[in-house]
Amino acid sequence: MSEQTSPRSRRSRRASGKAGRSAEPGQNLHLRVPYITRKIPTYDLLGEESLEKIEATADRILAEIGIELRDDAEAMRLYKQAGAQVTELRADAWNIRFEPGMLREILKTAPARFTQHARNPANNVDIGGDAMVFAPAYGSPFVMDMDNGRRYGTIQDFQNLIKLGQSSPWLHHSGGTICEPTDIAVNKRHLDMVYSHMRYSDRAFLGSITAPERAADSIEMCRILFGAEFVDQNCVIMGNFNTTSPLVLDGVTTGGIRTYAEAGQGSIHLPFLLGGAVSPLTMAGAVAQCLAESMASSALTQLVRPGAPAILAGFLSSMSLRSGSPTFGTPEPALGSLVMGQLARRLNMPLRCAGNFSTSKAPDGQAMQQAMMSMMSAVQGGANYILHSAGFVDGLLSMSYEKFVMDTDMCGALHSYLAGIEVNEDTLGFEALAQNGPGEHLFGTDHTLRHYETAYWDSGLNDDQTHETWSEQGSADYAQRANQRWKDILNTYEAPPMDDATDEALRDFIDRKKASMPDAWY
Amino acid sequence: MSEQTSPRSRRSRRASGKAGRSAEPGQNLHLRVPYITRKIPTYDLLGEESLEKIEATADRILAEIGIELRDDAEAMRLYKQAGAQVTELRADAWNIRFEPGMLREILKTAPARFTQHARNPANNVDIGGDAMVFAPAYGSPFVMDMDNGRRYGTIQDFQNLIKLGQSSPWLHHSGGTICEPTDIAVNKRHLDMVYSHMRYSDRAFLGSITAPERAADSIEMCRILFGAEFVDQNCVIMGNFNTTSPLVLDGVTTGGIRTYAEAGQGSIHLPFLLGGAVSPLTMAGAVAQCLAESMASSALTQLVRPGAPAILAGFLSSMSLRSGSPTFGTPEPALGSLVMGQLARRLNMPLRCAGNFSTSKAPDGQAMQQAMMSMMSAVQGGANYILHSAGFVDGLLSMSYEKFVMDTDMCGALHSYLAGIEVNEDTLGFEALAQNGPGEHLFGTDHTLRHYETAYWDSGLNDDQTHETWSEQGSADYAQRANQRWKDILNTYEAPPMDDATDEALRDFIDRKKASMPDAWY
């Protein structure tokens, strides 16, 4: 991990630069891992009876209402062949119903845990079980920073955000559509996006899902990077697929899912459930629908290629009473995410859920309060792949440069949280108290000296100084410090090495693809 | 609760004032309660074996190291009479050791749950079991707001902060030293503090602990307000007592504890454990020490008056590696708070723990991220009395007017969080999906219309509008909105009614007390 962490280790924070390199804030070397292994128990909100009712409702939705599949006759044939009841609604649209238990049976071949490979093998991540992976936010058309405000994202922003992610030891995955590079034609931008992840990060990443042929391009580029045989035998890329809630799978999505599954690559099956709009407002109903939709979508992968990696997912959001607009980082979806964790474990599948959500339009207290409430539900619920771990503001319409670095610092704190509390003779510390006895400080005890460097998370962005010192140094608030921080990171960023032949082959592939078609903006 | 909520209901928020009274943000009438009844399970971090090790370590600390008691021969006699092993260290200082299990036996008479009465009986709070009470932060010498920055607190600030608390439906208790009124002599300020709680709030509150005679004054004022007989039979006031960690109880504290207990009033027994300074840095050791100190302190109440209300407590904090200064809202103490919840339940005592902690010097993203991490541990850990629920910044050195209203809004969100997820035929919402079927929005379904007003927490301070609307309205960030909010609340605040005779009797008591002694500033 030497490359990815070098920008951080070289950075010096003015506030405490005088303390010297050995005491630079935010290092926390003892907490650095390619992915987290959760050492705290999950927070299990509901009891057996309630979970069974939710599962029974999901089964009933699938058996009695069914899923509408559009524009993908091949997917229809696969579901039908597996035993689903298919009714033609119109040309290229079918109602698909599943007997209770059928999808669970199909999903038994999906791996409970798998490895997604990175081009730097030290950054391979495990997804499933007690493994936990943080990835940046995904899909915003806008970006914002405190200097230039909100504007459409460009490929420059896309690359900047990848660099910020790569530079943080507290993310484990480069994500996917870290923002929309709106300055590049829609039918070509996936090539630049995939290339940017490959070139500016050496972590695992997500590929295109906007059309099956773009999914295929993404995988083809992986064959150049990893070798075709390696790609056939290993998961090196994943696609993040949204159902069309309520209860619809469209052909662009299912075509993409089939493309990834055929290649043995991973896929995420995400219902984006805005309560009251596309799902019941009551959280019990929302999670039942979420389970139903995600199981139906995930099952397609196993019909295409049994054993292909698939991730159950949930994106639960609430609604403003006044405007009907979605709200994020609110308490009810946080509870729902905990339940999704329980449901995924009962299904023995990896889960993507929640993240650092917010509706705030600024990197302010609202943003971080909402982010923390949402993110805590992801980590306590035992989610395995946590997309939207950094940068999410404005209800996912914008990526914030400042919030990105705030969130990555918070992700670092969660590394310590997820390490839990060790209880043994040493950590119980009886000798620490006995050494000097009542009324005496413990600063100099053997126990303190032995533990003080690793006992506590050391934030690289929070200010823990006295008010006097903080004030003398300009009274910069969290947003101002974050603004300086992302600039410092970009200024010192160095791309991880890539051999020239591979780089050239990738560029050549992109050039040929781009030359093969005119720009299209849809 | 009509008085305390009137300032809020009359307030109109510019952003959506046009929506009219019926849709005013932040009302959430369905969530308003005098105190919360937790409907979610506690988050139990450690297993049986680890908890037993922690309890055994606490017992060992008490039996082998002991507590040092200073300057209170009467407390020494009480402990000795109960069977503790007392060794004189010097005149007026004793080492007190307790056989394993002895304190647990003594604490069996402490109530697992009790009611603290408020002068408005609708605001009585239960403390213990699944009841949960939010109270403002406590003890800051400074206050700050965005207009005037940081300065020493005055009695005007003290009263303003009580008014802000009283005006929020999301706090349940008026707290105690909401800030230090440094413009009043130390030996007299408790009189104005207690009077301010009585006059400007009609909720329960905390009394003075800085000297036994000031504790007695606080209780005497309650006798005027509630009647002497009522006070003898009911808990109407509590004192918040800090141990002198590590492992010391000083006579001012134990004298105060005895004063409250003799009067049948409540007391909180708080070790303030800064890891590495006054406790082991490792969280297992910190909670063991916390349990030991809080049990030893609590037990004194039962020796004075069996059945007197006593609250186990923990204030766990971490330390900056660089400066040695305390840090708050960090991940390790959050885990420790969850364990304190487990330990308190095993002891069958109410718990005070955590709160909206932060080291930030501004009402910014750091403040709210730290607050949320800390506060979530309090509510998930099942703490019963959560002091520091509003206003805490600057490592408790300052109360922030802006963060106060941010925190109270967050406390509101936690009301919804703590209500959990109901799972029944209605909330499972099968009919909501069946009514229109796949691909159709649920906006108009019967289920949505039936639930939309109560399904989601409606924040009164967050901004969930579109970026365009937010921008047109001046792009106010969370801190700026909070700044306007507290001014609006103070402008529309109306004191709850108090009959003139009571008011006069209280003022007369204060006048006589003040006239009886010269000002002292210690």
Short mmCIF file of C-alpha atoms in Angstrom, two decimals, chain B residues 133-331:
data_model
loop_
_atom_site.label_atom_id
_atom_site.label_comp_id
_atom_site.label_asym_id
_atom_site.label_seq_id
_atom_site.Cartn_x
_atom_site.Cartn_y
_atom_site.Cartn_z
CA VAL B 133 -34.28 11.09 29.22
CA PHE B 134 -32.37 13.76 27.27
CA ALA B 135 -30.93 16.75 29.17
CA PRO B 136 -28.69 19.63 27.99
CA ALA B 137 -24.93 19.74 28.43
CA TYR B 138 -23.54 20.57 31.86
CA GLY B 139 -20.66 22.48 33.30
CA SER B 140 -19.08 24.71 30.66
CA PRO B 141 -17.41 27.90 31.89
CA PHE B 142 -17.71 29.46 28.41
CA VAL B 143 -20.52 30.01 25.96
CA MET B 144 -20.26 30.84 22.28
CA ASP B 145 -22.40 31.93 19.40
CA MET B 146 -21.59 32.97 15.86
CA ASP B 147 -22.22 36.65 16.49
CA ASN B 148 -20.17 37.15 19.63
CA GLY B 149 -17.74 34.25 19.68
CA ARG B 150 -16.56 32.65 22.87
CA ARG B 151 -16.81 34.36 26.24
CA TYR B 152 -17.41 33.46 29.89
CA GLY B 153 -20.98 32.41 30.61
CA THR B 154 -23.27 34.73 32.56
CA ILE B 155 -26.60 34.28 34.29
CA GLN B 156 -28.19 35.75 31.16
CA ASP B 157 -26.64 32.95 29.09
CA PHE B 158 -27.71 30.46 31.72
CA GLN B 159 -31.31 31.58 31.42
CA ASN B 160 -31.19 31.78 27.63
CA LEU B 161 -29.98 28.20 27.43
CA ILE B 162 -32.70 27.01 29.80
CA LYS B 163 -35.22 28.75 27.57
CA LEU B 164 -33.83 27.04 24.49
CA GLY B 165 -34.07 23.69 26.25
CA GLN B 166 -37.57 24.31 27.55
CA SER B 167 -38.66 25.29 24.03
CA SER B 168 -37.57 22.03 22.48
CA PRO B 169 -39.94 19.09 22.65
CA TRP B 170 -36.94 16.81 22.10
CA LEU B 171 -35.35 17.36 25.50
CA HIS B 172 -37.10 16.04 28.58
CA HIS B 173 -35.13 17.56 31.44
CA SER B 174 -33.73 21.02 32.09
CA GLY B 175 -30.26 19.80 33.15
CA GLY B 176 -28.21 21.60 35.75
CA THR B 177 -25.15 23.81 35.29
CA ILE B 178 -26.15 24.53 31.71
CA CYS B 179 -23.24 26.97 31.74
CA GLU B 180 -21.35 28.57 34.61
CA PRO B 181 -22.90 31.96 35.43
CA THR B 182 -19.48 33.43 36.13
CA ASP B 183 -20.87 36.91 36.84
CA ILE B 184 -22.33 35.73 40.14
CA ALA B 185 -20.27 34.90 43.23
CA VAL B 186 -19.44 31.22 43.48
CA ASN B 187 -21.02 30.84 46.90
CA LYS B 188 -24.30 32.37 45.68
CA ARG B 189 -24.69 31.36 42.09
CA HIS B 190 -26.36 28.04 42.93
CA LEU B 191 -29.35 30.03 44.21
CA ASP B 192 -29.80 31.84 40.91
CA MET B 193 -29.18 28.65 38.95
CA VAL B 194 -31.79 26.62 40.79
CA TYR B 195 -34.24 29.52 40.62
CA SER B 196 -33.67 29.89 36.86
CA HIS B 197 -34.50 26.23 36.26
CA MET B 198 -37.60 26.54 38.41
CA ARG B 199 -38.77 29.77 36.81
CA TYR B 200 -37.91 29.38 33.11
CA SER B 201 -38.56 25.68 32.74
CA ASP B 202 -41.27 23.45 34.09
CA ARG B 203 -39.25 20.31 33.69
CA ALA B 204 -37.16 18.35 36.16
CA PHE B 205 -33.63 19.62 36.83
CA LEU B 206 -30.37 19.10 38.73
CA GLY B 207 -29.28 20.99 41.84
CA SER B 208 -25.96 22.20 43.21
CA ILE B 209 -23.14 19.84 44.16
CA THR B 210 -20.28 22.28 44.76
CA ALA B 211 -20.72 22.18 48.55
CA PRO B 212 -22.97 20.22 50.89
CA GLU B 213 -24.67 23.41 52.12
CA ARG B 214 -25.40 24.46 48.53
CA ALA B 215 -26.90 21.03 47.92
CA ALA B 216 -29.04 21.62 50.99
CA ASP B 217 -30.14 25.04 49.66
CA SER B 218 -31.14 23.42 46.35
CA ILE B 219 -33.30 20.90 48.16
CA GLU B 220 -34.75 23.58 50.45
CA MET B 221 -35.86 25.56 47.39
CA CYS B 222 -37.59 22.40 46.15
CA ARG B 223 -39.46 22.22 49.44
CA ILE B 224 -40.78 25.72 48.71
CA LEU B 225 -41.75 24.74 45.16
CA PHE B 226 -43.15 21.25 45.74
CA GLY B 227 -43.96 21.26 49.48
CA ALA B 228 -41.76 19.64 52.14
CA GLU B 229 -43.82 16.50 52.49
CA PHE B 230 -43.89 15.85 48.76
CA VAL B 231 -40.12 16.28 48.61
CA ASP B 232 -39.58 13.79 51.42
CA GLN B 233 -41.61 11.18 49.58
CA ASN B 234 -40.56 11.84 45.98
CA CYS B 235 -37.48 12.55 43.90
CA VAL B 236 -37.75 16.15 42.66
CA ILE B 237 -34.08 17.07 42.27
CA MET B 238 -30.80 15.27 41.63
CA GLY B 239 -27.13 16.05 42.05
CA ASN B 240 -24.48 15.10 39.51
CA PHE B 241 -21.38 13.99 41.43
CA ASN B 242 -17.95 13.34 39.95
CA THR B 243 -15.53 10.94 41.54
CA THR B 244 -11.95 12.21 41.64
CA SER B 245 -10.42 9.67 39.34
CA PRO B 246 -8.49 7.55 39.71
CA LEU B 247 -10.17 5.99 42.71
CA VAL B 248 -10.65 8.98 44.99
CA LEU B 249 -13.82 10.28 46.63
CA ASP B 250 -13.41 13.71 48.14
CA GLY B 251 -15.41 14.95 51.08
CA VAL B 252 -17.18 17.76 49.24
CA THR B 253 -18.55 15.16 46.88
CA THR B 254 -19.48 12.57 49.49
CA GLY B 255 -20.96 15.27 51.68
CA GLY B 256 -23.17 16.35 48.79
CA ILE B 257 -24.11 12.78 48.02
CA ARG B 258 -25.15 12.25 51.64
CA THR B 259 -27.20 15.46 51.59
CA TYR B 260 -29.21 14.39 48.53
CA ALA B 261 -29.63 10.82 49.78
CA GLU B 262 -30.76 11.89 53.26
CA ALA B 263 -33.48 13.95 51.62
CA GLY B 264 -34.49 10.99 49.47
CA GLN B 265 -33.33 12.83 46.37
CA GLY B 266 -31.42 11.42 43.39
CA SER B 267 -27.72 11.39 42.68
CA ILE B 268 -25.56 10.55 39.70
CA HIS B 269 -22.18 8.93 40.32
CA LEU B 270 -19.82 9.87 37.56
CA PRO B 271 -16.20 8.91 36.98
CA PHE B 272 -14.86 11.32 34.33
CA LEU B 273 -12.27 9.03 32.80
CA LEU B 274 -9.72 10.55 30.51
CA GLY B 275 -7.85 7.50 29.27
CA GLY B 276 -4.10 7.54 29.87
CA ALA B 277 -4.45 10.37 32.38
CA VAL B 278 -6.80 9.08 35.07
CA SER B 279 -7.66 5.62 33.73
CA PRO B 280 -6.11 2.95 31.54
CA LEU B 281 -6.21 3.90 27.84
CA THR B 282 -7.56 0.51 26.92
CA MET B 283 -11.34 0.59 27.00
CA ALA B 284 -11.74 -2.72 28.87
CA GLY B 285 -9.77 -1.25 31.76
CA ALA B 286 -11.54 2.10 31.61
CA VAL B 287 -15.00 0.53 31.93
CA ALA B 288 -13.81 -1.74 34.75
CA GLN B 289 -12.56 1.29 36.66
CA CYS B 290 -15.70 3.23 35.79
CA LEU B 291 -17.85 0.46 37.21
CA ALA B 292 -15.72 0.23 40.37
CA GLU B 293 -15.76 3.97 41.08
CA SER B 294 -19.41 4.46 40.26
CA MET B 295 -20.47 1.50 42.42
CA ALA B 296 -18.42 2.73 45.38
CA SER B 297 -19.90 6.22 45.09
CA SER B 298 -23.48 5.01 44.49
CA ALA B 299 -23.34 2.63 47.44
CA LEU B 300 -22.95 5.54 49.85
CA THR B 301 -26.52 6.62 49.04
CA GLN B 302 -27.91 3.27 50.15
CA LEU B 303 -25.92 3.40 53.38
CA VAL B 304 -27.46 6.80 54.11
CA ARG B 305 -31.01 5.98 53.05
CA PRO B 306 -31.78 2.62 51.48
CA GLY B 307 -33.96 3.09 48.42
CA ALA B 308 -32.67 6.58 47.59
CA PRO B 309 -32.45 6.98 43.80
CA ALA B 310 -28.91 6.57 42.48
CA ILE B 311 -27.67 6.52 38.91
CA LEU B 312 -24.59 4.64 37.76
CA ALA B 313 -22.63 6.76 35.31
CA GLY B 314 -19.74 6.86 32.93
CA PHE B 315 -18.01 9.66 31.06
CA LEU B 316 -15.40 7.97 28.93
CA SER B 317 -13.06 10.06 26.87
CA SER B 318 -9.95 9.56 24.81
CA MET B 319 -6.75 11.54 24.51
CA SER B 320 -4.91 13.25 21.69
CA LEU B 321 -1.62 11.51 21.02
CA ARG B 322 0.09 14.79 20.40
CA SER B 323 -1.11 17.12 23.11
CA GLY B 324 -2.42 14.79 25.79
CA SER B 325 -5.62 16.82 25.76
CA PRO B 326 -8.96 15.05 25.96
CA THR B 327 -10.85 14.20 22.78
CA PHE B 328 -14.58 13.63 22.60
CA GLY B 329 -16.96 11.99 20.20
CA THR B 330 -14.33 9.44 19.22
CA PRO B 331 -14.91 5.77 18.40
#
